[in-house]
CSV table of C-alpha atoms in Angstrom, one decimal:
chain,number,residue,atom,x,y,z
A,890,MET,CA,150.7,49.1,-34.9
A,891,ARG,CA,149.5,49.5,-31.3
A,892,ILE,CA,148.5,46.2,-29.6
A,893,ALA,CA,146.9,45.5,-26.2
A,894,ILE,CA,147.5,42.2,-24.6
A,895,ILE,CA,145.0,41.1,-21.9
A,896,ASP,CA,146.4,38.2,-19.9
A,897,ILE,CA,143.5,36.6,-18.0
A,898,GLY,CA,145.2,34.7,-15.2
A,899,THR,CA,143.7,32.8,-12.3
A,900,ASN,CA,144.6,35.5,-9.7
A,901,THR,CA,145.2,38.7,-11.7
A,902,ILE,CA,144.2,40.0,-15.1
A,903,ASN,CA,147.1,41.9,-16.7
A,904,LEU,CA,147.2,44.5,-19.4
A,905,LEU,CA,150.2,45.3,-21.7
A,906,VAL,CA,150.1,48.0,-24.4
A,907,ALA,CA,152.9,48.1,-26.9
A,908,ASP,CA,153.7,49.6,-30.3
A,909,THR,CA,155.3,47.3,-32.8
A,910,GLY,CA,157.8,48.5,-35.3
A,911,GLY,CA,159.8,46.9,-38.1
A,912,HIS,CA,162.1,43.9,-37.9
A,913,GLY,CA,160.2,42.4,-35.0
A,914,THR,CA,160.8,45.3,-32.6
A,915,TYR,CA,158.3,46.8,-30.1
A,916,SER,CA,158.2,49.3,-27.3
A,917,ILE,CA,156.0,49.0,-24.2
A,918,VAL,CA,153.6,51.9,-23.7
A,919,HIS,CA,151.8,50.7,-20.6
A,920,SER,CA,151.5,47.8,-18.1
A,921,SER,CA,149.1,47.3,-15.3
A,922,LYS,CA,147.2,44.6,-13.5
A,923,VAL,CA,144.0,44.1,-11.5
A,924,THR,CA,143.4,41.4,-8.9
A,925,ALA,CA,140.3,39.4,-10.0
A,926,ARG,CA,140.7,36.0,-8.2
A,927,LEU,CA,138.9,34.1,-11.0
A,928,GLY,CA,139.8,30.8,-9.3
A,929,LYS,CA,138.6,31.7,-5.8
A,930,GLY,CA,136.0,29.3,-4.5
A,931,GLY,CA,135.7,27.1,-7.5
A,932,ILE,CA,139.1,26.3,-9.1
A,933,ASN,CA,139.3,22.7,-7.7
A,934,GLU,CA,135.7,22.1,-8.8
A,935,SER,CA,136.6,23.2,-12.3
A,936,ARG,CA,134.2,26.1,-12.3
A,937,ILE,CA,134.2,29.9,-12.0
A,938,THR,CA,131.8,31.1,-9.4
A,939,PRO,CA,129.3,33.9,-10.2
A,940,GLU,CA,131.2,36.2,-7.8
A,941,ALA,CA,134.5,35.5,-9.7
A,942,ILE,CA,132.8,36.1,-13.0
A,943,ARG,CA,131.7,39.5,-11.7
A,944,ARG,CA,135.2,40.3,-10.5
A,945,GLY,CA,136.6,39.2,-13.8
A,946,LEU,CA,134.2,41.4,-15.8
A,947,ASP,CA,135.0,44.4,-13.5
A,948,ALA,CA,138.7,43.8,-14.0
A,949,ILE,CA,138.5,43.7,-17.7
A,950,GLY,CA,136.2,46.7,-17.6
A,951,THR,CA,139.0,48.6,-15.7
A,952,HIS,CA,141.5,47.7,-18.4
A,953,VAL,CA,139.0,48.7,-21.2
A,954,GLU,CA,138.6,52.1,-19.5
A,955,LYS,CA,142.4,52.4,-19.3
A,956,LEU,CA,142.8,51.7,-23.0
A,957,LYS,CA,140.8,54.8,-23.8
A,958,MET,CA,144.0,56.7,-22.8
A,959,PHE,CA,146.0,54.9,-25.5
A,960,GLN,CA,143.8,55.1,-28.5
A,961,PRO,CA,143.9,54.2,-31.3
A,962,ILE,CA,144.4,50.5,-30.4
A,963,ASP,CA,144.8,48.5,-33.6
A,964,LYS,CA,144.4,45.0,-32.0
A,965,ILE,CA,143.3,43.6,-28.7
A,966,VAL,CA,144.6,40.0,-27.9
A,967,ALA,CA,143.0,38.4,-24.9
A,968,LEU,CA,144.6,35.2,-23.6
A,969,GLY,CA,142.9,32.9,-21.1
A,970,THR,CA,145.0,30.5,-19.0
A,971,SER,CA,144.6,27.8,-16.4
A,972,ALA,CA,141.3,29.0,-14.7
A,973,LEU,CA,139.5,29.2,-18.1
A,974,ARG,CA,141.2,26.0,-19.4
A,975,ALA,CA,139.8,24.0,-16.6
A,976,ALA,CA,136.4,25.6,-16.0
A,977,THR,CA,133.4,23.8,-17.3
A,978,ASN,CA,131.6,27.1,-17.5
A,979,ALA,CA,134.4,29.0,-19.2
A,980,ALA,CA,132.1,29.7,-22.1
A,981,ASP,CA,129.8,31.6,-19.8
A,982,PHE,CA,132.6,34.0,-18.9
A,983,THR,CA,134.0,34.4,-22.4
A,984,GLN,CA,130.5,35.1,-23.8
A,985,LYS,CA,129.8,37.7,-21.2
A,986,VAL,CA,133.1,39.4,-22.0
A,987,LYS,CA,132.2,39.3,-25.7
A,988,ASP,CA,128.8,40.7,-25.1
A,989,LYS,CA,129.9,43.5,-22.8
A,990,TYR,CA,133.2,44.6,-24.3
A,991,ASP,CA,133.3,43.0,-27.7
A,992,ILE,CA,136.6,41.2,-26.8
A,993,ASP,CA,137.2,37.6,-27.9
A,994,ILE,CA,139.2,35.5,-25.5
A,995,ASN,CA,141.6,32.9,-26.8
A,996,ILE,CA,142.0,30.1,-24.2
A,997,ILE,CA,145.5,28.8,-24.7
A,998,SER,CA,146.9,25.4,-23.8
A,999,GLY,CA,149.5,24.8,-21.1
A,1000,ASP,CA,152.1,24.1,-23.8
A,1001,GLU,CA,151.2,27.4,-25.6
A,1002,GLU,CA,151.5,29.2,-22.3
A,1003,ALA,CA,154.9,27.7,-21.6
A,1004,GLN,CA,156.1,28.8,-25.1
A,1005,LEU,CA,154.9,32.4,-24.6
A,1006,ILE,CA,156.7,32.5,-21.2
A,1007,TYR,CA,159.9,31.3,-22.7
A,1008,ASP,CA,159.5,33.9,-25.5
A,1009,GLY,CA,159.2,36.6,-22.9
A,1010,VAL,CA,162.1,35.4,-20.7
A,1011,LYS,CA,164.6,35.0,-23.6
A,1012,GLN,CA,164.3,38.7,-24.5
A,1013,VAL,CA,165.8,39.9,-21.2
A,1014,MET,CA,167.8,37.0,-19.7
A,1015,PRO,CA,171.2,36.2,-21.2
A,1016,ILE,CA,170.5,32.5,-22.1
A,1017,GLY,CA,173.6,30.8,-23.3
A,1018,ARG,CA,175.0,27.3,-23.6
A,1019,GLU,CA,174.2,26.5,-20.0
A,1020,ARG,CA,170.7,25.3,-19.5
A,1021,ILE,CA,168.3,27.2,-17.3
A,1022,LEU,CA,165.0,26.1,-15.6
A,1023,ILE,CA,162.2,28.7,-16.0
A,1024,LEU,CA,159.3,28.5,-13.6
A,1025,ASP,CA,156.2,30.6,-13.9
A,1026,ILE,CA,154.0,30.3,-10.8
A,1027,GLY,CA,150.4,31.1,-11.5
A,1028,GLY,CA,147.2,30.9,-9.6
A,1029,GLY,CA,145.9,27.9,-11.6
A,1030,SER,CA,149.0,26.3,-13.1
A,1031,CYS,CA,152.8,26.3,-13.0
A,1032,GLU,CA,154.9,26.1,-16.1
A,1033,PHE,CA,158.4,24.7,-16.1
A,1034,ILE,CA,160.7,25.1,-19.1
A,1035,ILE,CA,164.2,23.9,-19.6
A,1036,ALA,CA,166.1,25.9,-22.2
A,1037,ASP,CA,169.4,27.1,-23.5
A,1038,LYS,CA,170.4,29.4,-26.4
A,1039,ASN,CA,169.3,26.7,-28.9
A,1040,GLY,CA,165.7,26.8,-27.6
A,1041,VAL,CA,163.4,24.8,-25.4
A,1042,ALA,CA,164.6,21.3,-24.5
A,1043,TRP,CA,161.6,20.4,-22.4
A,1044,GLN,CA,158.5,22.1,-21.1
A,1045,GLN,CA,155.4,21.1,-19.1
A,1046,SER,CA,152.4,22.8,-17.5
A,1047,TYR,CA,151.2,21.5,-14.1
A,1048,GLU,CA,147.8,22.2,-12.5
A,1049,LEU,CA,149.6,23.2,-9.3
A,1050,GLY,CA,148.8,26.9,-9.1
A,1051,MET,CA,148.8,28.7,-5.8
A,1052,SER,CA,145.0,29.2,-5.8
A,1053,ARG,CA,144.6,25.5,-6.2
A,1054,LEU,CA,147.0,24.8,-3.3
A,1055,LEU,CA,145.3,27.4,-1.1
A,1056,ASP,CA,141.9,25.9,-1.8
A,1057,ARG,CA,143.0,22.3,-1.3
A,1058,PHE,CA,145.0,22.7,2.0
A,1059,LYS,CA,143.3,25.7,3.6
A,1060,PRO,CA,146.3,26.5,5.8
A,1061,SER,CA,146.0,28.0,9.3
A,1062,ASP,CA,147.2,31.5,10.2
A,1063,PRO,CA,150.2,31.2,10.4
A,1064,ILE,CA,150.7,28.0,8.5
A,1065,THR,CA,152.1,25.0,10.6
A,1066,LYS,CA,155.1,22.9,9.9
A,1067,LYS,CA,152.8,19.9,9.4
A,1068,GLN,CA,150.8,21.7,6.8
A,1069,ILE,CA,154.0,22.7,4.9
A,1070,GLN,CA,155.0,19.0,5.0
A,1071,ASP,CA,151.6,18.0,3.7
A,1072,ILE,CA,151.9,20.4,0.7
A,1073,GLU,CA,155.4,19.1,-0.1
A,1074,ALA,CA,154.2,15.5,0.1
A,1075,TYR,CA,151.5,16.4,-2.4
A,1076,LEU,CA,153.9,18.1,-4.8
A,1077,ARG,CA,156.5,15.4,-4.9
A,1078,PRO,CA,154.6,12.8,-6.9
A,1079,GLU,CA,152.8,15.5,-9.0
A,1080,LEU,CA,156.2,16.7,-10.2
A,1081,LYS,CA,157.7,13.3,-11.1
A,1082,SER,CA,158.1,14.2,-14.7
A,1083,LEU,CA,160.0,17.4,-13.7
A,1084,TYR,CA,162.6,15.3,-11.8
A,1085,GLU,CA,163.0,13.0,-14.8
A,1086,ALA,CA,163.4,16.0,-17.1
A,1087,VAL,CA,166.1,17.6,-14.9
A,1088,GLN,CA,168.0,14.3,-14.8
A,1089,MET,CA,168.0,14.3,-18.6
A,1090,HIS,CA,168.7,18.0,-18.9
A,1091,PRO,CA,170.7,19.0,-15.8
A,1092,THR,CA,170.6,22.6,-14.6
A,1093,SER,CA,171.3,24.5,-11.4
A,1094,THR,CA,169.9,27.8,-12.4
A,1095,LEU,CA,166.2,28.8,-11.8
A,1096,VAL,CA,164.6,31.8,-13.5
A,1097,GLY,CA,161.3,32.7,-11.9
A,1098,THR,CA,158.5,34.8,-13.4
A,1099,SER,CA,155.2,36.0,-11.9
A,1100,GLY,CA,154.0,37.6,-8.7
A,1101,SER,CA,155.7,35.2,-6.2
A,1102,PHE,CA,159.1,35.9,-7.6
A,1103,ASP,CA,158.4,39.6,-8.0
A,1104,THR,CA,157.6,39.7,-4.3
A,1105,MET,CA,160.9,37.9,-3.4
A,1106,ALA,CA,162.8,40.4,-5.6
A,1107,SER,CA,161.1,43.3,-3.8
A,1108,PHE,CA,162.1,42.0,-0.4
A,1109,VAL,CA,165.8,41.4,-1.4
A,1110,ALA,CA,166.1,44.7,-3.3
A,1111,ALA,CA,164.7,46.7,-0.3
A,1112,ARG,CA,167.5,45.2,1.8
A,1113,ASN,CA,170.4,45.0,-0.6
A,1114,HIS,CA,169.6,47.8,-3.1
A,1115,PRO,CA,167.3,50.3,-1.4
A,1116,SER,CA,167.6,52.9,-4.2
A,1117,LEU,CA,166.5,50.4,-6.9
A,1118,ASN,CA,162.9,50.2,-8.0
A,1119,VAL,CA,163.0,46.5,-8.8
A,1120,ARG,CA,159.5,46.6,-10.3
A,1121,LEU,CA,161.0,48.6,-13.2
A,1122,SER,CA,163.9,46.2,-13.8
A,1123,THR,CA,163.6,43.3,-16.2
A,1124,SER,CA,165.6,40.8,-14.1
A,1125,TYR,CA,167.1,40.6,-10.6
A,1126,GLU,CA,169.3,38.0,-8.9
A,1127,ILE,CA,168.0,36.7,-5.6
A,1128,PRO,CA,170.8,35.1,-3.5
A,1129,ILE,CA,169.7,31.8,-2.1
A,1130,SER,CA,170.7,32.8,1.4
A,1131,ASN,CA,168.4,35.9,1.1
A,1132,PHE,CA,165.6,33.8,-0.1
A,1133,ASP,CA,165.9,31.5,2.9
A,1134,ASP,CA,165.6,34.5,5.3
A,1135,ILE,CA,162.5,35.8,3.5
A,1136,TYR,CA,160.9,32.4,3.3
A,1137,ARG,CA,161.1,32.0,7.1
A,1138,LYS,CA,159.8,35.5,7.6
A,1139,ILE,CA,156.7,34.9,5.4
A,1140,ILE,CA,155.7,31.4,6.7
A,1141,ASN,CA,156.0,32.5,10.3
A,1142,ALA,CA,153.9,35.6,9.8
A,1143,THR,CA,150.2,35.9,10.2
A,1144,ALA,CA,148.0,37.3,7.4
A,1145,ASP,CA,147.8,40.6,9.3
A,1146,GLU,CA,151.5,40.8,9.6
A,1147,ARG,CA,152.0,40.0,5.9
A,1148,SER,CA,149.5,42.7,4.9
A,1149,LYS,CA,151.8,45.3,6.6
A,1150,MET,CA,154.9,44.2,4.6
A,1151,ALA,CA,155.5,46.8,1.9
A,1152,SER,CA,156.9,44.2,-0.5
A,1153,ILE,CA,153.7,42.1,-0.6
A,1154,ASP,CA,150.9,43.3,-2.8
A,1155,PRO,CA,147.5,43.3,-1.0
A,1156,GLY,CA,146.1,40.7,-3.5
A,1157,ARG,CA,148.9,38.3,-2.7
A,1158,VAL,CA,148.8,38.3,1.1
A,1159,ASP,CA,147.4,34.7,1.2
A,1160,LEU,CA,148.9,33.4,-2.1
A,1161,ILE,CA,152.5,34.2,-1.2
A,1162,VAL,CA,152.5,31.5,1.5
A,1163,PRO,CA,152.0,28.6,-0.9
A,1164,GLY,CA,154.1,30.6,-3.4
A,1165,VAL,CA,157.3,30.6,-1.2
A,1166,ILE,CA,156.7,27.0,-0.1
A,1167,PHE,CA,156.6,26.0,-3.8
A,1168,ILE,CA,159.8,27.9,-4.6
A,1169,ASN,CA,161.6,26.6,-1.5
A,1170,PHE,CA,160.6,23.0,-2.5
A,1171,VAL,CA,161.9,23.4,-6.0
A,1172,LEU,CA,165.2,25.0,-4.8
A,1173,SER,CA,165.7,22.2,-2.4
A,1174,GLU,CA,164.6,19.2,-4.5
A,1175,LEU,CA,166.5,20.2,-7.6
A,1176,LYS,CA,169.6,21.5,-5.7
A,1177,ILE,CA,169.3,24.9,-7.4
A,1178,GLU,CA,172.4,27.1,-6.9
A,1179,ARG,CA,171.4,30.4,-8.6
A,1180,LEU,CA,168.0,32.1,-8.5
A,1181,TYR,CA,166.8,35.0,-10.7
A,1182,GLN,CA,163.5,36.9,-11.0
A,1183,CYS,CA,162.5,37.9,-14.5
A,1184,GLY,CA,160.0,40.6,-15.2
A,1185,PHE,CA,159.2,39.4,-18.7
A,1186,ALA,CA,156.8,36.5,-19.2
A,1187,LEU,CA,153.6,35.6,-21.1
A,1188,LYS,CA,152.5,39.2,-22.1
A,1189,GLN,CA,155.9,40.2,-23.5
A,1190,GLY,CA,156.2,36.8,-25.2
A,1191,ALA,CA,152.9,37.4,-26.9
A,1192,ILE,CA,154.0,40.8,-28.1
A,1193,TYR,CA,157.3,39.4,-29.3
A,1194,ARG,CA,155.5,36.7,-31.4
A,1195,ILE,CA,153.0,39.2,-32.8
A,1196,ALA,CA,155.8,41.6,-33.8
A,1197,ASN,CA,157.7,38.8,-35.5
A,1198,GLY,CA,154.7,37.5,-37.4
A,1199,LEU,CA,154.5,34.2,-35.3
A,1200,MET,CA,151.1,34.9,-33.8
A,1201,LYS,CA,148.0,36.7,-35.0
């Protein structure tokens, strides 16, 4: 059975096409993304602006056009995350998508999103007896999951996505030390339950998914493994010392300078600043010793669950 997953995030709208086989197996046929910025201009007011709705419809239209290359598609599963969870006018967007493309969007909860992320990560990361902390940084929310080979010990979704931070703090170009301190001061009480969870389930390993970590991995791979196309790998270790260097490079650069950095996607030139600040904060506060990027997350978790009869 050929399945298409459309992951409707706050910043990007992603497409994954896969063929499912027997015994819960599947093979990926296609993966792509379109920057839509659904959260831009309205995320902290719990609404999707008319301009963002148009961008979202165009992005889904791009994916629908792409799907014509992979017919027949037996099932399309569209999943809405933080921007749609929080928006008071989410129904306006979902109805427009239904009317224009005949696609039903399932807006999932933060807990459901965290579970799908774990189901994606566990397929390619060797999770054993030692606990790991998984972090998915989105535009609207961030999901933290503490897990080992026995499953999830704790998980929580926080409305601390990078689009929210960007909209709230409106940093200068480049960002100042005071603005970084203001962001960190805001994060600390918001993540109180995370500190408590890590005390209860200690871990020193962080596995990061999503665009901010992909960007970090691209920087490190370009320096340490120039022949490796890290975008095709399922996981990659980011030495903490390498992260520190890249963090300073990004926060000290202007938007124009960042736009010329080959490792940063054009749609992430502004979002990568709060992204690396958030990662650096977590590394420091939780005394993380090992950091990995993982290429599998929500989309692959959804395919896994469908292939194993755990999700319709």
